[in-house]
Amino acid sequence: MIGTTRDPGARGPLAELAARSAGHLTVEGLDVADPAQVTALRARLTGRRLDMLFVSSGTTSEEDTPVGEVATEDFVRVMVTNALGPMRVIETVADLVADDGLIGAMSSGQGSIANNTAGGRELYRGSKAALNMFVRGFAVRQSGTRRSVLLLAPGWVRTALGGPGAPYTVEESVSLLMDVLESRLGRPGLAYLDREGRIVPW
Ligand SMILES: NC(=O)c1ccc[n+]([C@@H]2O[C@H](COP(=O)([O-])OP(=O)(O)OC[C@H]3O[C@@H](n4cnc5c(N)ncnc54)[C@H](OP(=O)(O)O)[C@@H]3O)[C@@H](O)[C@H]2O)c1
């Protein structure tokens, strides 16, 4: 298993997990906003075969700001981290994924256009809706293959991004998300699913 972080030298949770993994988890440096780093990672992985490629990079901005009032640099940062960056990784690394493997990205329920009746978080929602559309386009290009393509909506999780008020812990969420990922292996085509494996409307 390979995990990435922007600062692979940091003694964070990923490094601790790798240290306890008896070599099963290795850590690579990657900033998805830097195309040169994506290309360099692909080069370092040459010769590897991946069962799954899953991109979970994500960020947000001031949640209550209407998108038309967002600073351009915030718009670019969120869209690049949440939509363009993951697609660059997918396009660049996909050739290492097994013919019957899985390629996916961490979306959000907030990326559902149909479910957006509450409003708010306009830039974040837009970036995840863009990610959904881009992954859908990628999936069309994968049709006719045995690969599974997946967008996951993890629910509201207590992370740096989710904040302390979120109802779900990382531990319970990751376990459920891994179950959904594994359930999609060997099932060609695109799905947009929540943490219980239920379909999320586009
Ligand atoms: N928490 C929630 O309630 C919730 C709900 C729905 C969807 N999500 C999605 O779940 C994913 C993970 O978020 P989280 O809740 O775990 O938030 P988090 O704790 O803030 O983690 C953000 C993750 O994104 C990575 N990242 C950010 N910018 C990056 C960049 N430029 N290049 C590469 N990686 C970058 C971070 O990696 P490093 O800092 O290690 O480099 C970290 O792994 C995101 O896509 C988020 O939108 C979260």
CSV table of C-alpha atoms and ligand atoms in Angstrom, one decimal:
chain,number,residue,atom,x,y,z
A,1,MET,CA,0.0,0.0,0.0
A,2,ILE,CA,1.2,3.5,-0.9
A,3,GLY,CA,0.0,6.6,0.9
A,4,THR,CA,0.9,10.2,0.0
A,5,THR,CA,1.3,13.4,1.8
A,6,ARG,CA,2.7,16.8,0.9
A,7,ASP,CA,5.3,16.5,3.6
A,8,PRO,CA,6.6,12.9,3.7
A,9,GLY,CA,9.3,13.9,6.2
A,10,ALA,CA,6.8,15.0,8.8
A,11,ARG,CA,6.1,12.8,11.8
A,12,GLY,CA,2.3,12.7,11.2
A,13,PRO,CA,-0.3,10.0,11.4
A,14,LEU,CA,0.6,8.6,8.0
A,15,ALA,CA,4.3,8.2,9.0
A,16,GLU,CA,3.2,6.5,12.3
A,17,LEU,CA,1.0,4.1,10.4
A,18,ALA,CA,3.8,3.3,8.0
A,19,ALA,CA,6.2,2.7,10.9
A,20,ARG,CA,3.7,0.1,12.4
A,21,SER,CA,3.0,-1.6,9.1
A,22,ALA,CA,6.0,-3.9,8.8
A,23,GLY,CA,6.7,-2.5,5.3
A,24,HIS,CA,3.1,-2.9,4.0
A,25,LEU,CA,2.6,0.8,3.8
A,26,THR,CA,5.1,3.2,2.2
A,27,VAL,CA,4.8,7.0,2.1
A,28,GLU,CA,5.4,9.1,-1.0
A,29,GLY,CA,5.5,12.9,-1.2
A,30,LEU,CA,2.8,14.5,-3.4
A,31,ASP,CA,1.2,17.9,-3.8
A,32,VAL,CA,-1.6,17.4,-6.4
A,33,ALA,CA,-1.4,21.1,-7.3
A,34,ASP,CA,2.1,20.6,-8.7
A,35,PRO,CA,2.0,18.7,-12.0
A,36,ALA,CA,5.8,18.1,-11.8
A,37,GLN,CA,5.3,16.2,-8.5
A,38,VAL,CA,2.5,14.1,-10.1
A,39,THR,CA,4.8,13.2,-13.0
A,40,ALA,CA,7.7,12.4,-10.6
A,41,LEU,CA,5.5,10.2,-8.5
A,42,ARG,CA,4.4,8.2,-11.6
A,43,ALA,CA,8.0,7.8,-12.6
A,44,ARG,CA,8.9,6.5,-9.1
A,45,LEU,CA,6.1,4.0,-9.3
A,46,THR,CA,7.1,2.5,-12.7
A,47,GLY,CA,7.0,-1.2,-12.5
A,48,ARG,CA,4.3,-1.3,-9.8
A,49,ARG,CA,0.9,-2.6,-10.4
A,50,LEU,CA,-1.9,-1.1,-8.4
A,51,ASP,CA,-5.2,-2.8,-7.5
A,52,MET,CA,-6.7,0.5,-6.5
A,53,LEU,CA,-5.9,4.2,-7.1
A,54,PHE,CA,-7.9,6.4,-4.8
A,55,VAL,CA,-7.3,10.2,-4.5
A,56,SER,CA,-8.6,11.9,-1.4
A,57,SER,CA,-7.0,15.3,-1.5
A,58,GLY,CA,-9.4,18.0,-0.5
A,59,THR,CA,-9.7,21.5,1.0
A,60,THR,CA,-12.2,24.2,1.6
A,61,SER,CA,-12.5,27.9,2.0
A,62,GLU,CA,-14.6,30.4,4.0
A,63,GLU,CA,-17.9,28.4,4.0
A,64,ASP,CA,-20.4,31.2,4.1
A,65,THR,CA,-19.0,33.3,1.2
A,66,PRO,CA,-21.2,33.2,-1.9
A,67,VAL,CA,-19.1,32.0,-4.8
A,68,GLY,CA,-19.3,35.3,-6.6
A,69,GLU,CA,-17.6,37.0,-3.7
A,70,VAL,CA,-14.7,34.5,-3.3
A,71,ALA,CA,-11.2,35.7,-4.0
A,72,THR,CA,-9.7,34.4,-7.2
A,73,GLU,CA,-6.8,32.8,-5.4
A,74,ASP,CA,-9.2,30.9,-3.1
A,75,PHE,CA,-11.3,29.8,-6.0
A,76,VAL,CA,-8.2,28.5,-7.8
A,77,ARG,CA,-6.8,26.8,-4.7
A,78,VAL,CA,-10.0,24.9,-3.9
A,79,MET,CA,-10.7,23.9,-7.5
A,80,VAL,CA,-7.2,22.7,-8.1
A,81,THR,CA,-7.0,20.7,-4.9
A,82,ASN,CA,-10.4,19.2,-5.1
A,83,ALA,CA,-11.0,18.8,-8.9
A,84,LEU,CA,-8.0,19.4,-11.2
A,85,GLY,CA,-5.3,17.9,-8.9
A,86,PRO,CA,-7.2,14.6,-8.4
A,87,MET,CA,-7.8,14.3,-12.1
A,88,ARG,CA,-4.2,14.9,-12.9
A,89,VAL,CA,-3.2,12.1,-10.6
A,90,ILE,CA,-5.9,9.8,-12.1
A,91,GLU,CA,-4.8,10.6,-15.7
A,92,THR,CA,-1.1,10.2,-14.9
A,93,VAL,CA,-1.1,7.1,-12.7
A,94,ALA,CA,-4.1,5.2,-14.2
A,95,ASP,CA,-1.9,3.1,-16.5
A,96,LEU,CA,-0.4,1.4,-13.4
A,97,VAL,CA,-3.8,0.2,-12.3
A,98,ALA,CA,-4.8,-3.4,-13.0
A,99,ASP,CA,-7.1,-4.1,-15.9
A,100,ASP,CA,-9.8,-5.1,-13.4
A,101,GLY,CA,-8.7,-2.6,-10.7
A,102,LEU,CA,-10.4,0.4,-9.2
A,103,ILE,CA,-9.9,4.1,-9.8
A,104,GLY,CA,-11.6,6.6,-7.6
A,105,ALA,CA,-11.7,9.9,-5.8
A,106,MET,CA,-13.1,11.2,-2.5
A,107,SER,CA,-16.1,13.3,-3.4
A,108,SER,CA,-18.7,14.5,-1.0
A,109,GLY,CA,-22.4,14.5,-0.5
A,110,GLN,CA,-22.0,18.2,-1.0
A,111,GLY,CA,-21.0,17.6,-4.6
A,112,SER,CA,-24.5,16.3,-5.4
A,113,ILE,CA,-26.4,18.9,-7.4
A,114,ALA,CA,-29.7,17.1,-6.9
A,115,ASN,CA,-29.3,17.1,-3.1
A,116,ASN,CA,-28.3,20.8,-2.8
A,117,THR,CA,-31.5,22.2,-1.3
A,118,ALA,CA,-29.8,23.7,1.8
A,119,GLY,CA,-27.3,25.9,-0.1
A,120,GLY,CA,-24.1,27.2,1.5
A,121,ARG,CA,-20.5,26.0,1.0
A,122,GLU,CA,-20.9,27.2,-2.6
A,123,LEU,CA,-17.2,26.9,-3.6
A,124,TYR,CA,-16.7,23.6,-1.9
A,125,ARG,CA,-19.9,22.1,-3.4
A,126,GLY,CA,-18.9,23.4,-6.8
A,127,SER,CA,-15.5,21.9,-6.6
A,128,LYS,CA,-16.9,18.5,-5.7
A,129,ALA,CA,-19.6,18.7,-8.4
A,130,ALA,CA,-16.8,19.5,-10.9
A,131,LEU,CA,-14.8,16.5,-9.6
A,132,ASN,CA,-17.9,14.4,-10.1
A,133,MET,CA,-18.3,15.6,-13.7
A,134,PHE,CA,-14.6,15.1,-14.5
A,135,VAL,CA,-14.6,11.5,-13.0
A,136,ARG,CA,-17.7,10.8,-15.0
A,137,GLY,CA,-15.9,11.9,-18.2
A,138,PHE,CA,-13.0,9.7,-17.3
A,139,ALA,CA,-15.4,6.8,-16.7
A,140,VAL,CA,-16.8,7.2,-20.2
A,141,ARG,CA,-13.3,6.7,-21.5
A,142,GLN,CA,-13.0,3.6,-19.4
A,143,SER,CA,-16.2,2.0,-20.6
A,144,GLY,CA,-15.5,-1.3,-22.3
A,145,THR,CA,-12.8,-2.0,-19.8
A,146,ARG,CA,-13.2,-4.2,-16.6
A,147,ARG,CA,-12.2,-1.3,-14.4
A,148,SER,CA,-14.4,0.1,-11.6
A,149,VAL,CA,-14.6,3.9,-11.2
A,150,LEU,CA,-15.8,5.3,-7.9
A,151,LEU,CA,-16.8,8.6,-6.3
A,152,LEU,CA,-17.2,8.3,-2.5
A,153,ALA,CA,-19.3,10.5,-0.2
A,154,PRO,CA,-17.9,9.8,3.2
A,155,GLY,CA,-20.4,11.6,5.4
A,156,TRP,CA,-19.4,14.3,7.9
A,157,VAL,CA,-16.2,13.1,9.6
A,158,ARG,CA,-14.3,14.6,12.5
A,159,THR,CA,-11.1,15.6,10.6
A,160,ALA,CA,-9.3,18.9,10.3
A,161,LEU,CA,-11.6,19.7,7.4
A,162,GLY,CA,-14.8,18.3,9.0
A,163,GLY,CA,-14.2,20.0,12.3
A,164,PRO,CA,-14.9,18.8,15.9
A,165,GLY,CA,-18.7,19.0,15.5
A,166,ALA,CA,-18.8,16.1,12.9
A,167,PRO,CA,-20.7,13.0,14.1
A,168,TYR,CA,-18.4,10.4,12.7
A,169,THR,CA,-14.8,9.4,13.8
A,170,VAL,CA,-12.1,8.8,11.3
A,171,GLU,CA,-11.7,5.2,12.5
A,172,GLU,CA,-15.3,4.1,11.9
A,173,SER,CA,-15.5,6.0,8.7
A,174,VAL,CA,-12.3,4.5,7.1
A,175,SER,CA,-13.5,1.1,8.0
A,176,LEU,CA,-16.9,1.6,6.2
A,177,LEU,CA,-15.2,3.4,3.3
A,178,MET,CA,-12.8,0.5,2.8
A,179,ASP,CA,-15.7,-1.9,2.7
A,180,VAL,CA,-17.4,0.1,0.0
A,181,LEU,CA,-14.1,0.3,-2.0
A,182,GLU,CA,-13.6,-3.5,-1.8
A,183,SER,CA,-17.2,-4.1,-2.7
A,184,ARG,CA,-16.6,-2.3,-6.0
A,185,LEU,CA,-13.6,-4.3,-7.0
A,186,GLY,CA,-14.4,-6.4,-10.1
A,187,ARG,CA,-17.6,-4.4,-10.8
A,188,PRO,CA,-16.9,-2.4,-14.0
A,189,GLY,CA,-18.4,1.0,-14.5
A,190,LEU,CA,-19.0,4.2,-12.5
A,191,ALA,CA,-20.7,4.6,-9.1
A,192,TYR,CA,-21.2,7.6,-6.8
A,193,LEU,CA,-21.8,6.0,-3.3
A,194,ASP,CA,-22.0,7.0,0.3
A,195,ARG,CA,-20.3,5.3,3.3
A,196,GLU,CA,-23.0,2.6,3.4
A,197,GLY,CA,-22.6,1.8,-0.3
A,198,ARG,CA,-25.9,3.6,-1.2
A,199,ILE,CA,-26.2,5.5,-4.4
A,200,VAL,CA,-25.9,9.3,-4.1
A,201,PRO,CA,-28.0,11.2,-6.7
A,202,TRP,CA,-25.9,13.3,-9.1
B,1,LIG,N1,-14.3,15.4,6.8
B,1,LIG,C1,-15.5,15.5,6.2
B,1,LIG,O1,-16.6,15.6,6.8
B,1,LIG,C2,-15.6,15.2,4.7
B,1,LIG,C3,-16.9,15.1,4.1
B,1,LIG,C4,-17.0,14.9,2.8
B,1,LIG,C5,-15.8,14.8,2.0
B,1,LIG,N2,-14.6,14.9,2.6
B,1,LIG,C6,-13.4,14.8,1.7
B,1,LIG,O2,-12.6,13.8,2.2
B,1,LIG,C7,-11.2,14.1,1.8
B,1,LIG,C8,-10.3,14.1,2.9
B,1,LIG,O3,-10.6,15.1,3.8
B,1,LIG,P1,-10.4,15.1,5.4
B,1,LIG,O4,-11.8,15.3,5.9
B,1,LIG,O5,-9.6,13.9,5.8
B,1,LIG,O6,-9.7,16.5,5.6
B,1,LIG,P2,-8.2,16.8,6.1
B,1,LIG,O7,-8.0,16.1,7.4
B,1,LIG,O8,-8.1,18.3,6.1
B,1,LIG,O9,-7.3,16.1,5.1
B,1,LIG,C9,-7.1,16.7,3.8
B,1,LIG,C10,-6.3,15.7,3.0
B,1,LIG,O10,-6.1,16.3,1.7
B,1,LIG,C11,-4.7,16.3,1.4
B,1,LIG,N3,-4.4,17.5,0.6
B,1,LIG,C12,-4.8,18.7,0.8
B,1,LIG,N4,-4.2,19.5,-0.2
B,1,LIG,C13,-3.4,18.7,-0.9
B,1,LIG,C14,-2.6,18.9,-2.0
B,1,LIG,N5,-2.4,20.1,-2.6
B,1,LIG,N6,-1.9,17.8,-2.5
B,1,LIG,C15,-2.1,16.6,-2.0
B,1,LIG,N7,-2.9,16.3,-0.9
B,1,LIG,C16,-3.5,17.4,-0.4
B,1,LIG,C17,-4.1,16.3,2.8
B,1,LIG,O11,-2.8,15.7,2.7
B,1,LIG,P3,-1.5,16.3,3.5
B,1,LIG,O12,-1.9,17.4,4.4
B,1,LIG,O13,-1.0,15.1,4.3
B,1,LIG,O14,-0.5,16.7,2.5
B,1,LIG,C18,-5.0,15.4,3.6
B,1,LIG,O15,-4.7,14.1,3.3
B,1,LIG,C19,-11.3,15.5,1.1
B,1,LIG,O16,-11.4,15.3,-0.3
B,1,LIG,C20,-12.6,16.0,1.6
B,1,LIG,O17,-13.2,17.0,0.7
B,1,LIG,C21,-14.5,15.1,3.9
